[in-house]
């Protein structure tokens, strides 16, 4: 079989690095272009020594040039900028897998509210497919433009939707208290992220109004078949490199019990290769999913307060970004869904 | 002024080490005995090289012997065992500052429910004063037996009580999602706590029924002047040595607004030396309280869900254990409350 | 092609876990047995949740039973114990790849000196091939018993031998100052290795007489074609999970210059898939080899003291143990050397 | 007694923060000015929340203004810049304790060689006293200008000089292999120092020609009473916040034995409050000196190679910078040497 030719736009950050790690060992893919404005002209090994020998060189991003050599383009760019490349690439017939936030929200009003600007391409929103394979597998098969789910969002969706779909939890009062490793902030050079400021530190940040909130609410409402969900999402920063843990707290709906919760998760995920449901009462641990595309889910029912408590962990760079992007590409291109991901 | 003679029973653990660090530089105190069954006969420098030159040697714990040389005894022992020493020490007229959980719960039924055994000395419960100086300062002045507040509990009490007292938040649906460093588990030699198992790991554990829960509920109910509070407390373990962050989520009560929240915290803490209230909207960070006896509190009101979100951080070994114990001792003994703690 | 059937004896430690990670994705191998005395009867997912779905169960180690289902057995056991399994397994015709230290030293006298006991099977020493493929590739092709090189030793050999072979450095006065992550101590439950004791700690240990020393001296003497090398090896423990950095300091031999050093390294490693030589003057970094089977080597010549300074980094669990073991197996079994390792 | 009025010039970095921590609790000192060009106008609590309540505000640095309110000025500035403030401050009669490198090297030629510029004030070099109290206590008593020893240098001097003075080790072939925590790089916002780049990383850097090298050589030659020492100093960066470990390797001189080594260290340090000599054969550990002004020294004699191996650890921000600076000030001002440091 001919290999699929892929380009990675914005390959010098952490999501880009993880894409390269995964795509370089992907049996059905050939990387034909990697771009970075800052590192154009550098061999990939200058930025990421672990890819010495890969024979890749960063080039300036240019949609026309990319279109000549790519069947699929991954965009690992800041929001806003991603659209600038997505529009021409789609025009040239290149399939686009966007890791930015540009096409995740179906509502342009929410986009404006949370990102502070008009949506740059509302017409594309209609055809963008949300890049969360466990929930949108069918739509992904024919997608031209995929909006990969956010990292925190992926952990919360996977831990919540089966319960909401089964009506086992209430749609009000949902709280997601999450912790992320520092790569979640990107490869950003900022005082807040230097080692001595992060190490031996634990803190909440952006305790309301985080940009991942409307995305969670959109997907959870969709799973619950309600018009709107308003929830709390509280992220915390802790000193690890990789990983997200989301602890999600729900009010149990009437008739909910532990057997039903367990059944709902197994119904949703027993056929999935990248979601692992723990035995009842166990808690998930990010260290068991690091460097993998897996999500590990634990669940509990607190008899004292009648709350359902779910723990859901992923590697923020793999299942939370680049691994899920590759999984989406596999589906779009008719490849085995786990190709390059095991 | 004559120095107060103090003993530390169970001085070879992390709470013991922190007590020694604080007491050795305390201007009004002389350490006259340190005990450890395992390390009896060893110089303190064999276990804690940083105390080389302190001239202290671990001895077997013995209440009669301790009573001869101590005005005050700190108990840094497992629950259950603490009572075995508290009873005779009190009998000999020694003041007892207990860091274990033995005398924290006023209800013997709760003790049995959470600790799995009958309370060993219910009669002492009546006179034990809860060792949380910001709330029980008056009672501590005349206490013979102090039950120092638990580490998680201290962070939650300090972040919650002013709001409950002011009626600004509801007493139902309270959720405390906390993160702790690994010294919180004690100096315990267990596979779960070796470095490679903790590093690059984030996880929830004991997501309901944790032993600190009834203690929080007791103190929060007391502050709210209600008979009972049922809440959720969800602890997480993260790879830092020291520190606790508690993010506490409340439903705002009617009439609550950010000004009132701010006023309530300032009213409670403006005269306190060991509690710091941040400007509205800011989040606390454990790194700013490490190795100090301070609690740092941030507060927010989420207009989207009408939740009040408080972040409260402490050093689990200082304000969460040994520092608070010294603060209690200072009050009991008529010393300046901050002696040895600045 | 028929898959090679492999067993992992002592699979519940960190080297065992890394073997499972590598062998489970190896295209030419089928794991037919994993053993652990402590965990016999447990599914692999009980010990290592990341292997959920692998369908493996720990059994008691038994050579006769292993021989029925294995073509190759990996021994991830303590020294001494490894021999007890190697002898019968070889007798049954099973190829043995031993990660322990039992067959590394050619001298039984050195074994006794450093391991404190008579060598348990001196006759096997003669046929054991030292498991360091970059140096013993030919011998490995026909080996029945492989003694995988030690972790520290691998980093030092790879950074030293090309210089010694080329006569560019003196054979006296060699110093290897190394740093290791905590998995290097194994999955050992000991006070010294709990998180709070290792985190924020840096220290040398066993600054002379470490068991890896005679192994280094043996291999370096061999490369230099001298009877004996006496050197210093000074290991340090630092708070990372994985990785070894060895900084190796040599006296330059007469006629040595940076060009010759560079040429020697390139001559040795340009055809190697798992050794990366940096540009002159650059230093290697463990983070670029983590979770890979690569060794990254940097070199310098200090004009001030005429010392050659080499930095050599590996992942202690991969190139330093299990990855190198798989590489050896690939060679023994006529598979592509990098199978399962890229 | 009147309190000494001190200013901290460049107080917004890590050395500045540590100075504030120490000076705020110093019984004989009053901080009258803290400067930062970047943070002028900010309360100290905006930059360092742990100093909330200290009542200090950053101002623009201005020598004339500082001279009005300070008896002593600490300079925590980059090299070069420090001299610009030292000259006028000394002119105004202010005592200067400089933490930068500007006055450490007695040779202006070496300064030019290692710092790449002419020395800005050679005339001041003559009167500057090297700020290493264990070696220059007498000179410090009357000093106007103190050049505090470098962090790496302090650890190496304290571990080497007693052996060199006693003639127990050779003056050739000395190697110092050191590890430092990341605060050693200052509060520098640079890609190399963000958390994910440092965490799980170990590496050597600047393996020859480091700026601390000529300073070590100067002091070691002085101790050995020789004109010149040429040695190797190899620094490594490891993921901890604070601490330096220097492992120093010497050729034993004739007649050297372990008793003599031990005696030399005890002779040098038995009267010292801030140097701790371990029992023979033990290795020092940075965690035992963190947040203290102590240096902990271990020593060994390797019978195999006749090398003396010393391990010397300090907290890079305390004994390696700000703590030692305060110790120097205490001596200059006739205060107890340990005031504010215990």
Short mmCIF file of C-alpha atoms in Angstrom, two decimals, chain B residues 14 17 38 182-183 186-191 193-200 238-241, chain C residues 14 17 38 182-183 186-191 193-200 238-241:
data_model
loop_
_atom_site.label_atom_id
_atom_site.label_comp_id
_atom_site.label_asym_id
_atom_site.label_seq_id
_atom_site.Cartn_x
_atom_site.Cartn_y
_atom_site.Cartn_z
CA UNK B 14 8.57 13.50 59.34
CA UNK B 17 11.68 15.92 62.32
CA UNK B 38 13.29 1.87 66.52
CA UNK B 182 4.23 12.58 49.73
CA UNK B 183 5.43 13.43 53.25
CA UNK B 186 4.51 9.76 56.76
CA UNK B 187 7.94 8.22 56.62
CA UNK B 188 6.36 4.99 55.49
CA UNK B 189 8.35 2.34 53.68
CA UNK B 190 5.88 0.96 51.18
CA UNK B 191 6.03 0.16 47.48
CA UNK B 193 5.74 5.51 48.07
CA UNK B 194 9.09 4.70 46.50
CA UNK B 195 10.34 7.40 44.21
CA UNK B 196 9.66 5.81 40.82
CA UNK B 197 6.08 5.00 41.84
CA UNK B 198 5.30 8.58 42.92
CA UNK B 199 7.32 10.63 40.47
CA UNK B 200 5.49 11.49 37.26
CA UNK B 238 1.22 14.42 43.67
CA UNK B 239 5.01 14.31 43.45
CA UNK B 240 6.15 17.04 45.78
CA UNK B 241 7.66 16.65 49.21
CA UNK C 14 11.37 -2.55 36.68
CA UNK C 17 8.30 -4.32 33.23
CA UNK C 38 5.48 -12.89 44.91
CA UNK C 182 16.09 5.86 41.04
CA UNK C 183 14.78 2.93 38.99
CA UNK C 186 15.26 -1.68 41.26
CA UNK C 187 11.74 -1.82 42.58
CA UNK C 188 13.13 -1.94 46.08
CA UNK C 189 11.04 -1.03 49.10
CA UNK C 190 13.53 0.67 51.37
CA UNK C 191 13.51 3.88 53.38
CA UNK C 193 14.16 5.12 48.17
CA UNK C 194 10.84 6.57 49.30
CA UNK C 195 9.91 9.72 47.47
CA UNK C 196 10.64 12.31 50.16
CA UNK C 197 14.10 10.82 50.76
CA UNK C 198 15.08 10.95 47.08
CA UNK C 199 13.33 14.09 45.89
CA UNK C 200 15.40 17.27 46.28
CA UNK C 238 19.53 11.95 41.55
CA UNK C 239 15.76 12.39 41.53
CA UNK C 240 14.71 11.22 38.10
CA UNK C 241 13.00 7.97 37.24
#
